[in-house]
């Protein structure tokens, strides 16, 4: 178990390179064994150094959420990018996609006739260089159409001049206790139905894309061609509490210092305050989680409140409160939003600071 | 009511300069009328252009949360900075405070004998240049000591060579429905008691600092010398739902595009999806809020779910769903964390894009 290198000022984000590389290898091997392509979602890490390791381990390409993220990874040499998002394309977005298409294979998502028409209108002849995957709602009820609506969207895309390549879904309802298996099953069913309908309508379906970290290893290779997990590279408190990773798999933590310490009394809890708040941990706090993250070395402590620069940690009875100035590691609830809060991360190996990596795609929301 | 300038790609943060300047003037006038100093919290905006307007309107100085924020504002000319945080000071922090003290009047917070001793140890002779305000817990139960413990912390600070100037508190329990008045009353009582105890112990109490946006105008000038509201410059959905600002006072919104649109059916809600998620709005969602933010021009719409790049908006029955590609303005729940997600903001006036301001202190967590 590594400690916090002395050079680090808190709060700061630490990435354990050894655990990271083990996570990357394990997911690559698991999907390879199933004959399923791995197209990791780079929105989790936004770092070229992590993407390079994923590609070296056999990833078929990268997934990103925005044109801006695609631009950053293309600049760093990525040649196969799927923007897994129902983009609304105007003239500026079309021009950026054209430039991306000059050096990389580019696919985008769509879930409406209108968005497909807008894309065709602004992409013009370049539309033929862009692959489209129709987004399917497999139960998360966010974006995406029902499987039986996929053909209409695919036809509109084809009329608009885009290359219809297949379908994708995000089984986001798998991010809850007891849900990963059910979400993976619904994903499989929805993707299979949509792909079959497209094939029956005369489309050549070459890409069927599913998966998320909770469900990736459950995604069926009989239906899907690839999976898009993201969080698996680092793990986080949500995955830990869902039972989708172990503490030993956590590769990213926030180094924090005890700045305030209270034994508590009748009206106030026995607690300490860390200098890591929502501006470095992120504010995500699903109702089923135990708090605003977890402490790496103190599994029974609970982060009961989070301000911008304070984490309030209620300490387990019967164990001593750490001293003021002690440094502790916090596991964020949702690692994707934590990484997006810093310009770079401290890379550690064997407890030593060995590098700093820039979060090159941080803030690339558009 | 301004619209979204055509040059803006979504998602992006818009600041209405006219509303901003009105908010700055109004708070300045309100506290001036009470004879209370205004020391606005710059963690909300992190922008020198906003700080300059606050100081021009009569602010006595700035409040910041971290040494890094203090450094940014000092570089931009601020000469009176209060780091309202119980800092844990090591050799590197001491050196940075020394450099800050060369150009600005610097005050810090402390809430323990141990932190005061650490500060003195590392600051050495420079401790005499740093003012200390003892942090009091006025009911929020985060950091801070009870009023009756303030004298012990003040004495330790004085022994450590620091200049004890007074006390401060953050009445954060005022951020809930029906709580601002109660929190302001408890703030007043706690600050008054602590200040009296320090004076009785022989300290010259020149600074008694309170206030937050929900309570600033309730802070009593009979007890406090200054208030530290932050959010008032922009307003946000929390302040709106607490009744502490009106829609017309909202100076910051996130420009977003409708990327997915669903009339709904028996099992799925009638909804649209915007391309503004938690990576631009922030993920804060207190239980008492109606959702993950509000729509500026559609008060009855509800943001029921937020992913990193999607806001799911359930639309009021009886009104048409906006078209795909329509652009809407979203009011973040907590504006401080939204601003911290972008490198710069679009400044609008009369519906025109007039400038871009850099979020110069973004990410300065340490």
PDB file of N, CA, C and O in Angstrom, chain A residues 6-9 11 43 65 85-86 88 92-93 111-112 141-142 144 146 259-260 262 265 268 271 275 279 307-310 324-325 334 336 343 362 365, chain B residues 6-9 11 43 65 85-86 88 92-93 111-112 141-142 144 146 259-260 262 265 268 271 275 279 307-310 324-325 334 336 343 362 365:
ATOM      1  N   UNK A   6       6.408  12.794  -0.159  1.00  0.00           N
ATOM      2  CA  UNK A   6       6.594  14.024   0.610  1.00  0.00           C
ATOM      3  C   UNK A   6       6.529  15.276  -0.266  1.00  0.00           C
ATOM      4  O   UNK A   6       6.163  16.357   0.216  1.00  0.00           O
ATOM      5  N   UNK A   7       6.863  15.155  -1.560  1.00  0.00           N
ATOM      6  CA  UNK A   7       6.857  16.336  -2.440  1.00  0.00           C
ATOM      7  C   UNK A   7       5.456  16.849  -2.738  1.00  0.00           C
ATOM      8  O   UNK A   7       5.301  17.949  -3.284  1.00  0.00           O
ATOM      9  N   UNK A   8       4.439  16.035  -2.465  1.00  0.00           N
ATOM     10  CA  UNK A   8       3.066  16.388  -2.841  1.00  0.00           C
ATOM     11  C   UNK A   8       2.477  17.396  -1.869  1.00  0.00           C
ATOM     12  O   UNK A   8       2.502  17.186  -0.655  1.00  0.00           O
ATOM     13  N   UNK A   9       1.942  18.498  -2.397  1.00  0.00           N
ATOM     14  CA  UNK A   9       1.109  19.389  -1.588  1.00  0.00           C
ATOM     15  C   UNK A   9      -0.340  18.979  -1.789  1.00  0.00           C
ATOM     16  O   UNK A   9      -0.752  18.661  -2.908  1.00  0.00           O
ATOM     17  N   UNK A  11      -4.597  19.608  -1.650  1.00  0.00           N
ATOM     18  CA  UNK A  11      -5.022  18.358  -2.281  1.00  0.00           C
ATOM     19  C   UNK A  11      -4.361  18.177  -3.651  1.00  0.00           C
ATOM     20  O   UNK A  11      -4.054  19.157  -4.327  1.00  0.00           O
ATOM     21  N   UNK A  43     -13.009   9.688 -21.837  1.00  0.00           N
ATOM     22  CA  UNK A  43     -13.495  10.792 -20.999  1.00  0.00           C
ATOM     23  C   UNK A  43     -13.123  10.564 -19.537  1.00  0.00           C
ATOM     24  O   UNK A  43     -13.083  11.494 -18.753  1.00  0.00           O
ATOM     25  N   UNK A  65     -16.431  11.663 -25.719  1.00  0.00           N
ATOM     26  CA  UNK A  65     -17.785  12.206 -25.553  1.00  0.00           C
ATOM     27  C   UNK A  65     -18.019  13.451 -26.395  1.00  0.00           C
ATOM     28  O   UNK A  65     -19.166  13.814 -26.643  1.00  0.00           O
ATOM     29  N   UNK A  85     -21.970  10.006 -28.791  1.00  0.00           N
ATOM     30  CA  UNK A  85     -22.838  11.083 -28.311  1.00  0.00           C
ATOM     31  C   UNK A  85     -23.734  11.509 -29.462  1.00  0.00           C
ATOM     32  O   UNK A  85     -23.275  11.589 -30.604  1.00  0.00           O
ATOM     33  N   UNK A  86     -24.991  11.827 -29.204  1.00  0.00           N
ATOM     34  CA  UNK A  86     -25.894  12.285 -30.266  1.00  0.00           C
ATOM     35  C   UNK A  86     -25.602  13.744 -30.623  1.00  0.00           C
ATOM     36  O   UNK A  86     -26.324  14.649 -30.213  1.00  0.00           O
ATOM     37  N   UNK A  88     -25.267  17.389 -32.182  1.00  0.00           N
ATOM     38  CA  UNK A  88     -26.050  18.297 -33.017  1.00  0.00           C
ATOM     39  C   UNK A  88     -25.024  19.106 -33.815  1.00  0.00           C
ATOM     40  O   UNK A  88     -24.245  19.870 -33.255  1.00  0.00           O
ATOM     41  N   UNK A  92     -19.780  24.901 -37.723  1.00  0.00           N
ATOM     42  CA  UNK A  92     -18.472  24.820 -37.063  1.00  0.00           C
ATOM     43  C   UNK A  92     -18.132  23.385 -36.657  1.00  0.00           C
ATOM     44  O   UNK A  92     -16.988  22.948 -36.778  1.00  0.00           O
ATOM     45  N   UNK A  93     -19.148  22.656 -36.175  1.00  0.00           N
ATOM     46  CA  UNK A  93     -18.899  21.260 -35.791  1.00  0.00           C
ATOM     47  C   UNK A  93     -18.547  20.434 -37.032  1.00  0.00           C
ATOM     48  O   UNK A  93     -17.694  19.545 -36.978  1.00  0.00           O
ATOM     49  N   UNK A 111     -29.533  10.003 -32.661  1.00  0.00           N
ATOM     50  CA  UNK A 111     -30.757   9.320 -32.229  1.00  0.00           C
ATOM     51  C   UNK A 111     -32.007   9.978 -32.784  1.00  0.00           C
ATOM     52  O   UNK A 111     -33.091   9.758 -32.249  1.00  0.00           O
ATOM     53  N   UNK A 112     -31.857  10.782 -33.872  1.00  0.00           N
ATOM     54  CA  UNK A 112     -33.058  11.398 -34.442  1.00  0.00           C
ATOM     55  C   UNK A 112     -32.880  11.662 -35.930  1.00  0.00           C
ATOM     56  O   UNK A 112     -31.762  11.855 -36.413  1.00  0.00           O
ATOM     57  N   UNK A 141     -33.072   5.409 -20.286  1.00  0.00           N
ATOM     58  CA  UNK A 141     -34.032   6.493 -20.552  1.00  0.00           C
ATOM     59  C   UNK A 141     -33.407   7.870 -20.500  1.00  0.00           C
ATOM     60  O   UNK A 141     -33.938   8.795 -19.862  1.00  0.00           O
ATOM     61  N   UNK A 142     -32.283   7.999 -21.176  1.00  0.00           N
ATOM     62  CA  UNK A 142     -31.636   9.297 -21.321  1.00  0.00           C
ATOM     63  C   UNK A 142     -31.772   9.609 -22.816  1.00  0.00           C
ATOM     64  O   UNK A 142     -32.880   9.853 -23.270  1.00  0.00           O
ATOM     65  N   UNK A 144     -31.179   8.263 -26.956  1.00  0.00           N
ATOM     66  CA  UNK A 144     -31.361   6.974 -27.623  1.00  0.00           C
ATOM     67  C   UNK A 144     -32.817   6.712 -27.957  1.00  0.00           C
ATOM     68  O   UNK A 144     -33.718   7.182 -27.264  1.00  0.00           O
ATOM     69  N   UNK A 146     -35.932   3.757 -29.057  1.00  0.00           N
ATOM     70  CA  UNK A 146     -36.266   2.351 -28.842  1.00  0.00           C
ATOM     71  C   UNK A 146     -35.801   1.549 -30.059  1.00  0.00           C
ATOM     72  O   UNK A 146     -35.738   2.090 -31.182  1.00  0.00           O
ATOM     73  N   UNK A 259      -7.130  19.013   8.345  1.00  0.00           N
ATOM     74  CA  UNK A 259      -6.958  20.425   8.707  1.00  0.00           C
ATOM     75  C   UNK A 259      -7.787  20.822   9.927  1.00  0.00           C
ATOM     76  O   UNK A 259      -7.596  21.899  10.490  1.00  0.00           O
ATOM     77  N   UNK A 260      -8.706  19.952  10.339  1.00  0.00           N
ATOM     78  CA  UNK A 260      -9.560  20.282  11.478  1.00  0.00           C
ATOM     79  C   UNK A 260     -10.002  18.948  12.081  1.00  0.00           C
ATOM     80  O   UNK A 260     -10.189  17.965  11.364  1.00  0.00           O
ATOM     81  N   UNK A 262     -12.221  17.118  15.525  1.00  0.00           N
ATOM     82  CA  UNK A 262     -13.150  17.386  16.623  1.00  0.00           C
ATOM     83  C   UNK A 262     -13.595  16.086  17.258  1.00  0.00           C
ATOM     84  O   UNK A 262     -14.143  15.221  16.570  1.00  0.00           O
ATOM     85  N   UNK A 265     -19.396  15.958  20.516  1.00  0.00           N
ATOM     86  CA  UNK A 265     -20.111  15.995  21.786  1.00  0.00           C
ATOM     87  C   UNK A 265     -21.568  15.654  21.515  1.00  0.00           C
ATOM     88  O   UNK A 265     -21.894  15.100  20.471  1.00  0.00           O
ATOM     89  N   UNK A 268     -22.651  17.432  18.202  1.00  0.00           N
ATOM     90  CA  UNK A 268     -21.819  17.449  16.997  1.00  0.00           C
ATOM     91  C   UNK A 268     -21.083  16.120  16.861  1.00  0.00           C
ATOM     92  O   UNK A 268     -20.681  15.523  17.864  1.00  0.00           O
ATOM     93  N   UNK A 271     -15.437  13.953  14.344  1.00  0.00           N
ATOM     94  CA  UNK A 271     -15.144  14.093  12.924  1.00  0.00           C
ATOM     95  C   UNK A 271     -13.781  14.724  12.693  1.00  0.00           C
ATOM     96  O   UNK A 271     -13.203  15.348  13.571  1.00  0.00           O
ATOM     97  N   UNK A 275      -8.726  18.649   3.541  1.00  0.00           N
ATOM     98  CA  UNK A 275      -8.683  19.793   2.620  1.00  0.00           C
ATOM     99  C   UNK A 275      -9.015  19.403   1.176  1.00  0.00           C
ATOM    100  O   UNK A 275      -8.650  20.110   0.239  1.00  0.00           O
ATOM    101  N   UNK A 279     -14.214  20.567  -5.239  1.00  0.00           N
ATOM    102  CA  UNK A 279     -13.435  21.108  -6.348  1.00  0.00           C
ATOM    103  C   UNK A 279     -12.264  20.200  -6.735  1.00  0.00           C
ATOM    104  O   UNK A 279     -11.541  20.494  -7.683  1.00  0.00           O
ATOM    105  N   UNK A 307     -17.888  20.269   1.097  1.00  0.00           N
ATOM    106  CA  UNK A 307     -17.963  21.643   0.612  1.00  0.00           C
ATOM    107  C   UNK A 307     -16.907  21.759  -0.476  1.00  0.00           C
ATOM    108  O   UNK A 307     -16.269  20.771  -0.841  1.00  0.00           O
ATOM    109  N   UNK A 308     -16.691  22.971  -0.983  1.00  0.00           N
ATOM    110  CA  UNK A 308     -15.733  23.102  -2.080  1.00  0.00           C
ATOM    111  C   UNK A 308     -14.314  22.711  -1.673  1.00  0.00           C
ATOM    112  O   UNK A 308     -13.559  22.182  -2.487  1.00  0.00           O
ATOM    113  N   UNK A 309     -13.956  23.002  -0.425  1.00  0.00           N
ATOM    114  CA  UNK A 309     -12.583  22.734   0.014  1.00  0.00           C
ATOM    115  C   UNK A 309     -12.523  21.954   1.322  1.00  0.00           C
ATOM    116  O   UNK A 309     -11.500  21.942   1.987  1.00  0.00           O
ATOM    117  N   UNK A 310     -13.618  21.351   1.715  1.00  0.00           N
ATOM    118  CA  UNK A 310     -13.670  20.589   2.956  1.00  0.00           C
ATOM    119  C   UNK A 310     -14.415  19.272   2.701  1.00  0.00           C
ATOM    120  O   UNK A 310     -15.492  19.287   2.105  1.00  0.00           O
ATOM    121  N   UNK A 324      -4.008  16.086  13.506  1.00  0.00           N
ATOM    122  CA  UNK A 324      -3.964  17.236  12.606  1.00  0.00           C
ATOM    123  C   UNK A 324      -2.684  17.175  11.790  1.00  0.00           C
ATOM    124  O   UNK A 324      -1.611  16.839  12.317  1.00  0.00           O
ATOM    125  N   UNK A 325      -2.781  17.470  10.504  1.00  0.00           N
ATOM    126  CA  UNK A 325      -1.619  17.425   9.629  1.00  0.00           C
ATOM    127  C   UNK A 325      -1.375  16.052   9.022  1.00  0.00           C
ATOM    128  O   UNK A 325      -0.555  15.926   8.108  1.00  0.00           O
ATOM    129  N   UNK A 334     -16.821   9.374  -8.172  1.00  0.00           N
ATOM    130  CA  UNK A 334     -16.907   9.254  -9.632  1.00  0.00           C
ATOM    131  C   UNK A 334     -15.621   9.826 -10.216  1.00  0.00           C
ATOM    132  O   UNK A 334     -15.431  11.036 -10.261  1.00  0.00           O
ATOM    133  N   UNK A 336     -14.292  10.106 -13.147  1.00  0.00           N
ATOM    134  CA  UNK A 336     -14.269  10.909 -14.387  1.00  0.00           C
ATOM    135  C   UNK A 336     -14.381  12.406 -14.082  1.00  0.00           C
ATOM    136  O   UNK A 336     -13.752  13.222 -14.759  1.00  0.00           O
ATOM    137  N   UNK A 343      -5.304  20.100 -13.693  1.00  0.00           N
ATOM    138  CA  UNK A 343      -4.526  20.257 -14.924  1.00  0.00           C
ATOM    139  C   UNK A 343      -3.580  19.089 -15.143  1.00  0.00           C
ATOM    140  O   UNK A 343      -3.241  18.763 -16.282  1.00  0.00           O
ATOM    141  N   UNK A 362      -8.831  17.992 -20.421  1.00  0.00           N
ATOM    142  CA  UNK A 362      -9.648  18.583 -19.360  1.00  0.00           C
ATOM    143  C   UNK A 362     -10.463  19.763 -19.895  1.00  0.00           C
ATOM    144  O   UNK A 362      -9.947  20.592 -20.655  1.00  0.00           O
ATOM    145  N   UNK A 365     -15.391  20.367 -23.244  1.00  0.00           N
ATOM    146  CA  UNK A 365     -16.811  19.993 -23.216  1.00  0.00           C
ATOM    147  C   UNK A 365     -17.516  20.154 -24.539  1.00  0.00           C
ATOM    148  O   UNK A 365     -18.608  19.630 -24.737  1.00  0.00           O
TER     149      UNK A 365
ATOM    150  N   UNK B   6     -24.894  33.945 -31.433  1.00  0.00           N
ATOM    151  CA  UNK B   6     -24.700  32.909 -32.453  1.00  0.00           C
ATOM    152  C   UNK B   6     -23.278  32.365 -32.462  1.00  0.00           C
ATOM    153  O   UNK B   6     -23.042  31.218 -32.848  1.00  0.00           O
ATOM    154  N   UNK B   7     -22.299  33.171 -32.023  1.00  0.00           N
ATOM    155  CA  UNK B   7     -20.896  32.714 -32.063  1.00  0.00           C
ATOM    156  C   UNK B   7     -20.605  31.628 -31.035  1.00  0.00           C
ATOM    157  O   UNK B   7     -19.531  31.008 -31.075  1.00  0.00           O
ATOM    158  N   UNK B   8     -21.503  31.455 -30.066  1.00  0.00           N
ATOM    159  CA  UNK B   8     -21.240  30.521 -28.960  1.00  0.00           C
ATOM    160  C   UNK B   8     -21.487  29.080 -29.394  1.00  0.00           C
ATOM    161  O   UNK B   8     -22.541  28.765 -29.944  1.00  0.00           O
ATOM    162  N   UNK B   9     -20.503  28.213 -29.165  1.00  0.00           N
ATOM    163  CA  UNK B   9     -20.735  26.775 -29.288  1.00  0.00           C
ATOM    164  C   UNK B   9     -21.088  26.250 -27.908  1.00  0.00           C
ATOM    165  O   UNK B   9     -20.489  26.657 -26.907  1.00  0.00           O
ATOM    166  N   UNK B  11     -21.608  23.160 -24.939  1.00  0.00           N
ATOM    167  CA  UNK B  11     -21.943  24.004 -23.805  1.00  0.00           C
ATOM    168  C   UNK B  11     -20.870  25.066 -23.559  1.00  0.00           C
ATOM    169  O   UNK B  11     -19.695  24.848 -23.844  1.00  0.00           O
ATOM    170  N   UNK B  43     -13.650  32.821  -4.449  1.00  0.00           N
ATOM    171  CA  UNK B  43     -13.715  31.438  -4.949  1.00  0.00           C
ATOM    172  C   UNK B  43     -14.903  31.242  -5.871  1.00  0.00           C
ATOM    173  O   UNK B  43     -14.933  30.320  -6.668  1.00  0.00           O
ATOM    174  N   UNK B  65     -10.080  30.934  -0.675  1.00  0.00           N
ATOM    175  CA  UNK B  65     -10.124  29.670   0.072  1.00  0.00           C
ATOM    176  C   UNK B  65      -8.774  29.000   0.176  1.00  0.00           C
ATOM    177  O   UNK B  65      -8.575  28.153   1.048  1.00  0.00           O
ATOM    178  N   UNK B  85      -9.726  29.923   5.765  1.00  0.00           N
ATOM    179  CA  UNK B  85      -9.605  28.463   5.772  1.00  0.00           C
ATOM    180  C   UNK B  85      -8.617  28.073   6.873  1.00  0.00           C
ATOM    181  O   UNK B  85      -7.604  28.756   7.054  1.00  0.00           O
ATOM    182  N   UNK B  86      -8.868  26.977   7.572  1.00  0.00           N
ATOM    183  CA  UNK B  86      -7.936  26.548   8.619  1.00  0.00           C
ATOM    184  C   UNK B  86      -6.722  25.860   7.994  1.00  0.00           C
ATOM    185  O   UNK B  86      -6.619  24.639   7.984  1.00  0.00           O
ATOM    186  N   UNK B  88      -3.231  24.197   7.068  1.00  0.00           N
ATOM    187  CA  UNK B  88      -2.181  23.424   7.716  1.00  0.00           C
ATOM    188  C   UNK B  88      -0.886  23.810   7.014  1.00  0.00           C
ATOM    189  O   UNK B  88      -0.706  23.543   5.828  1.00  0.00           O
ATOM    190  N   UNK B  92       6.654  24.599   2.618  1.00  0.00           N
ATOM    191  CA  UNK B  92       6.329  25.200   1.304  1.00  0.00           C
ATOM    192  C   UNK B  92       5.203  26.223   1.430  1.00  0.00           C
ATOM    193  O   UNK B  92       5.230  27.272   0.784  1.00  0.00           O
ATOM    194  N   UNK B  93       4.193  25.904   2.257  1.00  0.00           N
ATOM    195  CA  UNK B  93       3.096  26.858   2.442  1.00  0.00           C
ATOM    196  C   UNK B  93       3.620  28.134   3.113  1.00  0.00           C
ATOM    197  O   UNK B  93       3.201  29.248   2.772  1.00  0.00           O
ATOM    198  N   UNK B 111      -8.132  26.838  13.546  1.00  0.00           N
ATOM    199  CA  UNK B 111      -9.115  26.382  14.529  1.00  0.00           C
ATOM    200  C   UNK B 111      -8.514  25.382  15.519  1.00  0.00           C
ATOM    201  O   UNK B 111      -9.256  24.658  16.174  1.00  0.00           O
ATOM    202  N   UNK B 112      -7.162  25.372  15.609  1.00  0.00           N
ATOM    203  CA  UNK B 112      -6.570  24.443  16.578  1.00  0.00           C
ATOM    204  C   UNK B 112      -5.230  24.970  17.077  1.00  0.00           C
ATOM    205  O   UNK B 112      -4.527  25.705  16.382  1.00  0.00           O
ATOM    206  N   UNK B 141     -21.136  22.893  11.920  1.00  0.00           N
ATOM    207  CA  UNK B 141     -20.451  21.673  12.367  1.00  0.00           C
ATOM    208  C   UNK B 141     -19.519  21.087  11.310  1.00  0.00           C
ATOM    209  O   UNK B 141     -19.551  19.895  11.023  1.00  0.00           O
ATOM    210  N   UNK B 142     -18.725  21.967  10.727  1.00  0.00           N
ATOM    211  CA  UNK B 142     -17.699  21.529   9.787  1.00  0.00           C
ATOM    212  C   UNK B 142     -16.380  21.809  10.507  1.00  0.00           C
ATOM    213  O   UNK B 142     -16.080  21.141  11.489  1.00  0.00           O
ATOM    214  N   UNK B 144     -13.904  24.751  12.651  1.00  0.00           N
ATOM    215  CA  UNK B 144     -14.219  25.785  13.634  1.00  0.00           C
ATOM    216  C   UNK B 144     -14.394  25.206  15.024  1.00  0.00           C
ATOM    217  O   UNK B 144     -14.811  24.068  15.190  1.00  0.00           O
ATOM    218  N   UNK B 146     -15.909  25.776  19.133  1.00  0.00           N
ATOM    219  CA  UNK B 146     -17.005  26.439  19.846  1.00  0.00           C
ATOM    220  C   UNK B 146     -16.470  27.758  20.410  1.00  0.00           C
ATOM    221  O   UNK B 146     -15.274  27.875  20.723  1.00  0.00           O
ATOM    222  N   UNK B 259     -30.136  18.056 -27.732  1.00  0.00           N
ATOM    223  CA  UNK B 259     -29.525  17.049 -28.609  1.00  0.00           C
ATOM    224  C   UNK B 259     -30.374  15.793 -28.732  1.00  0.00           C
ATOM    225  O   UNK B 259     -30.116  14.943 -29.591  1.00  0.00           O
ATOM    226  N   UNK B 260     -31.376  15.649 -27.875  1.00  0.00           N
ATOM    227  CA  UNK B 260     -32.217  14.452 -27.922  1.00  0.00           C
ATOM    228  C   UNK B 260     -33.569  14.861 -27.349  1.00  0.00           C
ATOM    229  O   UNK B 260     -33.638  15.706 -26.443  1.00  0.00           O
ATOM    230  N   UNK B 262     -37.756  13.408 -26.620  1.00  0.00           N
ATOM    231  CA  UNK B 262     -38.604  12.213 -26.548  1.00  0.00           C
ATOM    232  C   UNK B 262     -39.968  12.575 -25.988  1.00  0.00           C
ATOM    233  O   UNK B 262     -40.051  13.104 -24.882  1.00  0.00           O
ATOM    234  N   UNK B 265     -43.595   7.819 -23.132  1.00  0.00           N
ATOM    235  CA  UNK B 265     -44.688   6.844 -23.235  1.00  0.00           C
ATOM    236  C   UNK B 265     -44.959   6.299 -21.839  1.00  0.00           C
ATOM    237  O   UNK B 265     -44.539   6.902 -20.848  1.00  0.00           O
ATOM    238  N   UNK B 268     -41.512   5.722 -20.075  1.00  0.00           N
ATOM    239  CA  UNK B 268     -40.411   6.696 -20.119  1.00  0.00           C
ATOM    240  C   UNK B 268     -40.993   8.108 -20.088  1.00  0.00           C
ATOM    241  O   UNK B 268     -42.046   8.375 -20.669  1.00  0.00           O
ATOM    242  N   UNK B 271     -39.363  14.076 -22.288  1.00  0.00           N
ATOM    243  CA  UNK B 271     -38.119  14.716 -21.870  1.00  0.00           C
ATOM    244  C   UNK B 271     -37.302  15.194 -23.050  1.00  0.00           C
ATOM    245  O   UNK B 271     -37.500  14.777 -24.187  1.00  0.00           O
ATOM    246  N   UNK B 275     -26.939  19.228 -23.955  1.00  0.00           N
ATOM    247  CA  UNK B 275     -25.525  18.843 -23.995  1.00  0.00           C
ATOM    248  C   UNK B 275     -24.702  19.487 -22.868  1.00  0.00           C
ATOM    249  O   UNK B 275     -23.484  19.594 -22.976  1.00  0.00           O
ATOM    250  N   UNK B 279     -20.002  18.051 -16.132  1.00  0.00           N
ATOM    251  CA  UNK B 279     -18.672  18.594 -16.384  1.00  0.00           C
ATOM    252  C   UNK B 279     -18.714  20.080 -16.743  1.00  0.00           C
ATOM    253  O   UNK B 279     -17.655  20.690 -16.930  1.00  0.00           O
ATOM    254  N   UNK B 307     -25.739  13.490 -16.335  1.00  0.00           N
ATOM    255  CA  UNK B 307     -24.536  12.695 -16.581  1.00  0.00           C
ATOM    256  C   UNK B 307     -23.435  13.697 -16.888  1.00  0.00           C
ATOM    257  O   UNK B 307     -23.632  14.899 -16.807  1.00  0.00           O
ATOM    258  N   UNK B 308     -22.276  13.201 -17.285  1.00  0.00           N
ATOM    259  CA  UNK B 308     -21.175  14.132 -17.524  1.00  0.00           C
ATOM    260  C   UNK B 308     -21.458  15.104 -18.669  1.00  0.00           C
ATOM    261  O   UNK B 308     -21.023  16.252 -18.635  1.00  0.00           O
ATOM    262  N   UNK B 309     -22.181  14.619 -19.687  1.00  0.00           N
ATOM    263  CA  UNK B 309     -22.425  15.471 -20.855  1.00  0.00           C
ATOM    264  C   UNK B 309     -23.907  15.536 -21.243  1.00  0.00           C
ATOM    265  O   UNK B 309     -24.232  15.901 -22.362  1.00  0.00           O
ATOM    266  N   UNK B 310     -24.772  15.126 -20.358  1.00  0.00           N
ATOM    267  CA  UNK B 310     -26.210  15.118 -20.629  1.00  0.00           C
ATOM    268  C   UNK B 310     -26.941  15.665 -19.406  1.00  0.00           C
ATOM    269  O   UNK B 310     -26.664  15.230 -18.289  1.00  0.00           O
ATOM    270  N   UNK B 324     -35.318  19.928 -31.530  1.00  0.00           N
ATOM    271  CA  UNK B 324     -33.915  19.522 -31.566  1.00  0.00           C
ATOM    272  C   UNK B 324     -33.094  20.673 -32.120  1.00  0.00           C
ATOM    273  O   UNK B 324     -33.499  21.347 -33.075  1.00  0.00           O
ATOM    274  N   UNK B 325     -31.940  20.910 -31.533  1.00  0.00           N
ATOM    275  CA  UNK B 325     -31.089  22.009 -31.981  1.00  0.00           C
ATOM    276  C   UNK B 325     -31.409  23.338 -31.309  1.00  0.00           C
ATOM    277  O   UNK B 325     -30.641  24.288 -31.428  1.00  0.00           O
ATOM    278  N   UNK B 334     -25.050  25.287  -8.217  1.00  0.00           N
ATOM    279  CA  UNK B 334     -24.017  25.902  -7.372  1.00  0.00           C
ATOM    280  C   UNK B 334     -22.985  26.524  -8.297  1.00  0.00           C
ATOM    281  O   UNK B 334     -22.165  25.832  -8.896  1.00  0.00           O
ATOM    282  N   UNK B 336     -20.311  28.326  -7.960  1.00  0.00           N
ATOM    283  CA  UNK B 336     -18.861  28.271  -7.694  1.00  0.00           C
ATOM    284  C   UNK B 336     -18.205  27.064  -8.356  1.00  0.00           C
ATOM    285  O   UNK B 336     -17.077  27.150  -8.828  1.00  0.00           O
ATOM    286  N   UNK B 343     -12.133  27.176 -18.589  1.00  0.00           N
ATOM    287  CA  UNK B 343     -10.950  28.031 -18.642  1.00  0.00           C
ATOM    288  C   UNK B 343     -11.314  29.502 -18.791  1.00  0.00           C
ATOM    289  O   UNK B 343     -10.580  30.375 -18.346  1.00  0.00           O
ATOM    290  N   UNK B 362      -8.890  29.143 -11.683  1.00  0.00           N
ATOM    291  CA  UNK B 362      -9.507  27.818 -11.816  1.00  0.00           C
ATOM    292  C   UNK B 362      -8.524  26.720 -11.386  1.00  0.00           C
ATOM    293  O   UNK B 362      -7.346  26.761 -11.746  1.00  0.00           O
ATOM    294  N   UNK B 365      -6.457  24.610  -6.159  1.00  0.00           N
ATOM    295  CA  UNK B 365      -6.971  23.993  -4.934  1.00  0.00           C
ATOM    296  C   UNK B 365      -5.972  23.979  -3.786  1.00  0.00           C
ATOM    297  O   UNK B 365      -6.353  23.750  -2.641  1.00  0.00           O
TER     298      UNK B 365
END
